[in-house]
Coordinates of C-alpha atoms in Angstrom, one line a residue:
M1 CA 0.0 0.0 0.0
V2 CA 1.0 3.6 -0.2
I3 CA 2.4 4.4 3.2
L4 CA 3.3 7.7 4.9
T5 CA 5.8 7.2 7.7
S6 CA 6.7 9.6 10.4
V7 CA 10.4 9.7 11.0
L8 CA 11.0 12.7 13.1
A9 CA 9.1 14.3 16.1
T10 CA 9.2 17.5 14.1
G11 CA 6.7 16.0 11.6
A12 CA 9.2 15.3 8.7
L13 CA 7.9 12.5 6.6
T14 CA 9.2 9.8 4.2
L15 CA 7.2 8.0 1.6
T16 CA 7.1 4.5 0.2
A17 CA 4.7 2.9 -2.3
C18 CA 2.8 -0.3 -2.9
G19 CA -1.1 -0.9 -3.4
S20 CA -3.9 0.2 -0.9
R21 CA -7.5 -0.5 0.0
D22 CA -10.0 1.8 1.7
D23 CA -12.2 1.0 4.7
S24 CA -15.1 -0.1 2.4
G25 CA -13.1 -2.7 0.7
G26 CA -12.8 -0.7 -2.5
D27 CA -9.5 0.0 -4.3
S28 CA -8.2 3.4 -3.4
S29 CA -4.8 3.1 -5.0
D30 CA -3.5 6.1 -6.9
N31 CA -1.8 3.6 -9.3
G32 CA 1.4 5.5 -9.2
G33 CA 2.9 5.7 -5.7
G34 CA 3.0 8.9 -3.7
T35 CA 1.6 10.0 -0.4
T36 CA -1.3 8.6 1.6
L37 CA -3.0 11.2 3.9
T38 CA -5.6 10.2 6.4
I39 CA -8.9 11.8 7.2
G40 CA -10.5 10.7 10.5
V41 CA -14.3 10.4 10.9
D42 CA -15.9 10.3 14.3
A43 CA -19.5 9.4 15.0
P44 CA -21.6 6.9 16.9
L45 CA -21.2 3.8 14.7
S46 CA -22.8 1.4 17.2
G47 CA -25.5 1.7 19.8
E48 CA -27.6 4.9 20.2
N49 CA -27.7 7.3 17.2
S50 CA -25.8 4.8 15.0
T51 CA -28.2 5.1 12.1
T52 CA -27.3 8.7 11.5
G53 CA -23.7 8.1 12.6
L54 CA -23.1 5.5 9.9
G55 CA -24.6 7.9 7.4
I56 CA -21.8 10.3 8.3
Q57 CA -19.1 7.6 8.0
Y58 CA -20.2 6.4 4.6
G59 CA -20.9 9.9 3.3
A60 CA -17.2 10.7 4.1
Q61 CA -16.1 7.4 2.5
I62 CA -17.8 8.1 -0.8
A63 CA -16.1 11.6 -0.9
V64 CA -12.7 10.0 -0.3
D65 CA -13.3 7.4 -3.0
D66 CA -14.5 10.0 -5.5
A67 CA -11.4 12.2 -4.8
N68 CA -9.1 9.3 -5.3
K69 CA -10.8 8.1 -8.4
A70 CA -10.6 11.6 -9.9
K71 CA -7.0 12.1 -8.7
L72 CA -8.2 15.4 -7.2
V73 CA -4.8 15.9 -5.6
P74 CA -2.1 14.4 -7.9
G75 CA 0.3 12.1 -6.1
V76 CA -1.9 11.9 -3.0
T77 CA -4.2 9.0 -2.0
F78 CA -6.7 9.8 0.8
K79 CA -7.6 7.2 3.3
L80 CA -10.6 7.4 5.7
K81 CA -10.2 6.0 9.2
A82 CA -13.5 5.7 11.2
Y83 CA -13.8 6.0 15.0
D84 CA -16.8 5.0 17.0
D85 CA -17.6 7.5 19.8
K86 CA -20.8 5.6 20.9
A87 CA -22.3 9.1 21.4
Q88 CA -20.1 9.4 24.6
P89 CA -18.2 12.6 25.1
A90 CA -15.2 10.9 26.8
T91 CA -14.9 8.4 24.0
G92 CA -15.0 11.3 21.5
Q93 CA -12.2 13.0 23.3
S94 CA -10.1 9.9 23.2
N95 CA -10.8 9.5 19.5
A96 CA -9.7 13.1 18.8
T97 CA -6.4 12.3 20.6
A98 CA -5.9 9.2 18.4
I99 CA -6.7 11.2 15.2
T100 CA -4.3 14.0 16.0
G101 CA -1.7 11.5 17.1
D102 CA -1.7 10.0 13.6
K103 CA 1.1 11.7 11.7
T104 CA -0.6 11.0 8.4
A105 CA -3.9 12.7 9.5
V106 CA -4.8 16.1 8.0
G107 CA -8.3 16.6 9.3
A108 CA -11.4 15.1 10.8
V109 CA -15.1 14.9 10.0
G110 CA -17.6 14.7 12.9
P111 CA -18.9 14.2 15.4
L112 CA -22.6 13.7 15.3
N113 CA -23.5 15.0 18.8
S114 CA -22.8 18.6 20.0
G115 CA -22.0 17.3 23.5
V116 CA -19.3 15.1 22.1
A117 CA -17.9 18.0 20.0
Q118 CA -17.4 20.0 23.2
T119 CA -14.8 17.5 24.4
M120 CA -13.0 17.3 21.1
Q121 CA -12.6 20.9 20.0
Q122 CA -9.6 21.7 22.3
V123 CA -7.8 18.5 21.2
F124 CA -8.0 19.5 17.5
A125 CA -7.2 23.1 18.3
S126 CA -4.0 22.1 20.2
A127 CA -2.9 20.1 17.2
N128 CA -3.9 22.9 14.8
M129 CA -6.0 20.3 12.8
V130 CA -9.2 21.1 11.1
Q131 CA -12.4 19.5 12.3
I132 CA -15.7 19.8 10.3
S133 CA -19.0 18.5 11.7
P134 CA -21.8 17.8 9.3
S135 CA -24.4 17.7 12.1
N136 CA -23.4 19.7 15.2
T137 CA -26.0 22.5 15.8
A138 CA -25.3 23.9 19.3
P139 CA -24.5 27.7 18.7
E140 CA -21.8 27.9 21.4
L141 CA -19.5 25.5 19.5
T142 CA -18.7 28.3 17.0
Q143 CA -20.0 31.5 18.7
G144 CA -19.0 30.9 22.3
K145 CA -21.0 30.3 25.4
N146 CA -22.3 33.9 25.4
W147 CA -23.4 33.7 21.8
Q148 CA -26.8 35.4 22.4
T149 CA -25.1 38.6 23.6
D150 CA -21.4 38.5 22.6
K151 CA -20.4 36.2 19.8
K152 CA -16.8 35.1 19.9
R153 CA -15.3 32.1 18.1
P154 CA -13.6 29.7 20.5
F155 CA -11.6 27.6 18.1
K156 CA -10.4 28.6 14.6
T157 CA -10.0 24.9 13.7
Y158 CA -13.7 24.0 14.1
F159 CA -16.2 24.3 11.3
R160 CA -19.6 22.8 10.4
T161 CA -21.7 22.3 7.3
A162 CA -24.8 22.1 9.5
T163 CA -26.7 25.3 10.5
T164 CA -27.4 26.1 14.2
D165 CA -30.1 25.4 16.7
E166 CA -30.7 29.2 16.8
L167 CA -32.1 28.9 13.3
Q168 CA -33.5 25.4 13.6
G169 CA -35.4 26.1 16.8
S170 CA -36.9 29.3 15.5
F171 CA -37.8 27.7 12.2
A172 CA -39.7 24.9 14.0
A173 CA -41.5 27.4 16.3
D174 CA -42.6 29.4 13.3
Y175 CA -44.0 26.3 11.5
A176 CA -45.7 25.0 14.7
Y177 CA -47.5 28.3 15.3
N178 CA -48.1 29.7 11.9
G179 CA -48.1 26.5 9.8
L180 CA -49.8 24.0 12.1
K181 CA -51.7 26.6 14.0
K182 CA -50.7 25.1 17.3
K183 CA -51.1 27.5 20.2
K184 CA -50.2 25.4 23.3
A185 CA -47.0 23.4 23.4
F186 CA -45.4 21.1 26.0
V187 CA -41.6 21.2 25.8
V188 CA -39.3 18.3 26.8
D189 CA -35.6 17.8 26.4
D190 CA -33.0 15.1 27.2
K191 CA -30.7 17.3 29.3
Q192 CA -27.9 17.0 26.7
T193 CA -26.2 20.0 25.0
Y194 CA -28.0 19.6 21.7
G195 CA -31.5 18.7 23.1
A196 CA -31.6 21.2 25.9
G197 CA -30.4 24.0 23.6
L198 CA -32.8 23.3 20.9
A199 CA -35.8 23.0 23.3
K200 CA -34.8 26.3 24.9
I201 CA -34.8 28.2 21.6
F202 CA -38.1 26.7 20.5
N203 CA -39.6 27.6 23.9
E204 CA -38.5 31.2 23.6
Q205 CA -39.5 31.7 20.0
F206 CA -42.9 30.0 20.3
K207 CA -43.8 32.3 23.1
K208 CA -42.6 35.4 21.2
L209 CA -44.9 34.4 18.3
G210 CA -47.9 34.3 20.7
G211 CA -48.0 30.7 21.7
T212 CA -48.3 29.3 25.2
V213 CA -45.9 26.8 26.7
A214 CA -48.2 24.6 28.8
G215 CA -45.4 22.9 30.6
T216 CA -41.7 21.7 30.5
D217 CA -40.0 18.6 31.6
H218 CA -36.7 16.6 31.1
V219 CA -35.9 13.0 30.5
N220 CA -32.7 11.0 30.7
T221 CA -31.1 9.3 27.6
G222 CA -31.8 5.6 27.8
D223 CA -35.1 6.0 29.7
K224 CA -37.8 3.5 28.6
D225 CA -40.8 4.3 30.7
Y226 CA -42.5 7.7 30.1
G227 CA -45.8 7.1 31.9
S228 CA -45.4 10.0 34.2
L229 CA -44.4 12.3 31.4
V230 CA -47.5 11.3 29.4
T231 CA -49.7 12.1 32.3
K232 CA -48.2 15.6 32.6
I233 CA -48.7 16.2 28.9
K234 CA -52.2 15.0 29.0
N235 CA -53.2 17.1 32.0
S236 CA -51.6 20.2 30.4
G237 CA -54.0 20.3 27.5
A238 CA -51.2 20.9 25.1
D239 CA -51.9 20.5 21.3
L240 CA -48.2 19.8 20.5
L241 CA -45.2 18.2 22.1
Y242 CA -41.9 19.6 21.2
Y243 CA -38.9 17.4 22.0
G244 CA -35.3 18.3 22.1
G245 CA -33.2 15.1 21.7
Q246 CA -32.5 12.1 19.6
Y247 CA -34.8 9.5 18.0
D248 CA -34.0 6.7 20.5
E249 CA -36.1 8.4 23.2
S250 CA -38.6 10.3 21.0
A251 CA -39.8 7.2 19.3
L252 CA -40.7 5.7 22.6
I253 CA -42.3 8.9 23.9
T254 CA -44.6 9.3 20.9
K255 CA -45.6 5.7 21.1
Q256 CA -46.5 5.8 24.8
M257 CA -48.1 9.2 24.4
K258 CA -50.4 8.0 21.6
D259 CA -51.1 4.7 23.4
G260 CA -52.0 6.8 26.5
G261 CA -54.7 8.6 24.6
V262 CA -52.8 11.9 23.9
K263 CA -53.3 12.2 20.2
I264 CA -51.1 15.2 19.5
P265 CA -48.1 15.4 17.2
L266 CA -44.5 15.2 18.5
F267 CA -42.2 17.8 16.8
G268 CA -38.4 17.5 17.1
G269 CA -35.2 18.5 15.5
D270 CA -32.8 16.8 13.2
G271 CA -31.7 14.4 15.9
M272 CA -34.9 12.4 15.3
F273 CA -34.9 12.8 11.5
A274 CA -34.1 9.2 10.7
S275 CA -35.9 6.1 9.4
T276 CA -35.2 4.4 12.7
Y277 CA -37.6 6.8 14.4
I278 CA -40.5 5.6 12.3
E279 CA -39.4 1.9 12.5
A280 CA -39.2 2.1 16.3
G281 CA -42.3 4.2 16.9
G282 CA -44.5 2.4 14.4
T283 CA -47.8 3.7 13.2
E284 CA -47.9 6.1 16.2
T285 CA -45.3 8.3 14.5
E286 CA -47.8 9.2 11.8
G287 CA -48.2 13.0 11.7
D288 CA -45.1 13.6 13.8
L289 CA -42.6 16.2 12.6
A290 CA -38.9 17.1 12.5
T291 CA -36.7 19.9 11.2
A292 CA -33.5 19.0 9.4
I293 CA -30.7 21.0 7.9
G294 CA -30.7 21.8 4.2
V295 CA -33.1 20.4 1.7
P296 CA -34.0 16.8 1.0
A297 CA -30.9 15.1 -0.6
D298 CA -33.0 13.3 -3.1
T299 CA -34.2 16.6 -4.5
L300 CA -30.7 17.9 -5.2
P301 CA -29.5 17.1 -8.7
A302 CA -25.9 17.2 -7.5
A303 CA -26.6 14.5 -4.9
K304 CA -28.1 12.0 -7.4
T305 CA -24.8 10.1 -8.0
F306 CA -24.0 10.1 -4.3
I307 CA -27.3 8.5 -3.4
E308 CA -27.0 5.9 -6.2
T309 CA -23.5 5.1 -4.9
Y310 CA -24.6 4.8 -1.3
K311 CA -27.4 2.4 -2.2
S312 CA -25.3 0.4 -4.7
K313 CA -22.6 -0.2 -2.1
G314 CA -25.2 -1.5 0.4
Y315 CA -23.9 0.9 3.1
K316 CA -25.7 0.7 6.4
G317 CA -27.2 3.7 8.2
D318 CA -29.2 6.6 6.8
Y319 CA -27.7 9.1 4.4
G320 CA -30.8 11.3 4.4
A321 CA -29.9 13.4 7.5
Y322 CA -26.2 14.2 7.2
G323 CA -24.7 12.0 4.4
A324 CA -24.5 14.8 1.9
Y325 CA -23.1 17.2 4.5
S326 CA -20.5 14.7 5.5
Y327 CA -19.5 14.3 1.9
D328 CA -19.1 18.0 1.5
A329 CA -17.2 18.4 4.8
T330 CA -14.7 15.7 3.6
T331 CA -14.4 17.4 0.2
A332 CA -13.7 20.7 1.9
I333 CA -10.7 19.1 3.7
I334 CA -9.5 17.4 0.4
K335 CA -9.7 20.7 -1.5
A336 CA -7.8 22.5 1.2
V337 CA -5.0 19.8 0.9
K338 CA -5.0 20.5 -2.8
A339 CA -4.6 24.2 -2.2
A340 CA -1.7 23.5 0.1
V341 CA 0.0 21.2 -2.4
D342 CA -0.5 23.7 -5.2
A343 CA 1.0 26.5 -3.1
N344 CA 4.1 24.2 -2.5
N345 CA 4.9 23.8 -6.2
G346 CA 2.8 20.7 -6.5
K347 CA 4.5 18.8 -3.7
V348 CA 3.0 17.6 -0.4
P349 CA 4.6 19.7 2.5
T350 CA 7.0 17.4 4.4
D351 CA 6.2 19.0 7.7
I352 CA 2.8 17.5 8.8
N353 CA 2.2 20.4 11.2
A354 CA 2.7 23.0 8.4
L355 CA 0.3 21.0 6.2
R356 CA -2.3 20.8 8.9
S357 CA -2.1 24.6 9.4
S358 CA -2.4 25.2 5.7
V359 CA -5.5 23.0 5.6
V360 CA -7.2 25.0 8.4
D361 CA -6.6 28.2 6.4
G362 CA -7.8 26.5 3.2
V363 CA -11.0 25.3 4.7
Q364 CA -11.8 28.8 6.0
K365 CA -11.5 30.0 2.4
S366 CA -13.8 27.3 1.0
D367 CA -16.0 28.4 -1.8
F368 CA -17.4 25.6 -4.0
E369 CA -20.7 24.0 -5.0
G370 CA -21.1 20.8 -3.0
I371 CA -23.7 18.1 -3.4
S372 CA -25.7 19.8 -0.5
G373 CA -25.4 23.3 -2.0
K374 CA -22.9 26.1 -1.6
V375 CA -20.0 25.2 0.7
A376 CA -18.5 28.3 2.5
F377 CA -17.9 29.4 6.1
D378 CA -18.4 32.7 7.9
Q379 CA -16.1 34.2 10.4
Y380 CA -17.3 31.8 13.1
G381 CA -16.8 28.7 11.1
D382 CA -20.5 28.3 10.5
T383 CA -21.9 27.3 7.1
T384 CA -23.3 30.1 5.0
N385 CA -26.0 27.7 3.8
K386 CA -29.0 28.5 6.0
Q387 CA -31.6 26.2 4.3
L388 CA -33.9 24.1 6.5
T389 CA -36.7 21.7 6.0
V390 CA -39.7 20.6 8.0
Y391 CA -40.5 16.9 7.5
Q392 CA -43.7 15.1 8.5
V393 CA -44.4 11.3 8.8
E394 CA -46.9 10.4 6.1
K395 CA -47.8 6.8 5.4
G396 CA -44.8 5.5 7.2
A397 CA -42.1 7.8 5.6
W398 CA -40.7 11.3 6.1
K399 CA -42.1 13.8 3.6
A400 CA -40.9 17.4 3.2
V401 CA -43.7 19.8 4.0
K402 CA -41.8 23.1 4.2
T403 CA -38.4 24.2 2.9
G404 CA -37.0 27.6 3.5
T405 CA -34.0 29.8 4.4
A406 CA -33.8 30.6 8.1
S407 CA -33.2 34.3 9.0

């Protein structure tokens, strides 16, 4: 295989060549020797949230395969190395340490969960390595903990191709109040960074629009019995349940709520936009809603080949939520490597630390049409693509009911 070997602590590198295979079993050889550079991908690949996590992994894999096939960076073969964080912050932090410790690694895609990202950001920043999440939505990751009053970017190495909860929560509240004509919402979250943040923003915006929040509550991830919560919702007289969290819990909540006689829709964020939600919740999910970043992948002409490839490879997981955004995040890293090589007279910089620094700068300057739309980042590292979609379960499948640009 093509091997990049670290020989000095300073990051100087030597190269040897033979054949190579990527993680999916496909041939990723550049057929001419050269340099292999690694892109790490971190997501929950087993257990909770793995349906969407696998979509991130394989979205990145297809981008790597496409770049290698097209010889996007002459003389360079890209290799994807996947890490399973199991949706656990501590595991994500360990994975970030492993990725940055790999002297062939030039960047990372992921994670899925905002809470996991919080433990990883400093690790990547210390190594001056770019990290691009296709799914993190907590505003503080890019704009600081005081983002509502004083936006300050904490880490120049962190970017995302997903828009934020500030926009997603407001978009959901507007559709609930003005689209669904709901006036009395019960708001629940799972106490996690993503879920609690999203629920808080929905709560605030729904009330600003004129709606009433009939009650609030919290659950723990992994809970199975929501009997007491169902009773609270029923007694509140709410005509909508808004849930901030992932599909594992929301599928159980909607099922137990409907079985308990509370026939109101459950509305959530992109954390529950997965086929697994419908499979787990069954017919009780009919009429439920979720917001998701961007527009439906299957409506984007540029994503047609990506979807065909994903299906033909038999990849597990669900590409619908973040697959296209993972593909574009990976492509942004690869294009930044190309820019660094071009600026170095067509040669890969021998100092891995210098290469990583150049990639960070290159990603900040990203400006290209991806399969999910325009790929570019603002001064905070946030995507400039602000499109969002509301989906509703109709006849056992997610159907887009509103697409727009968040303001």
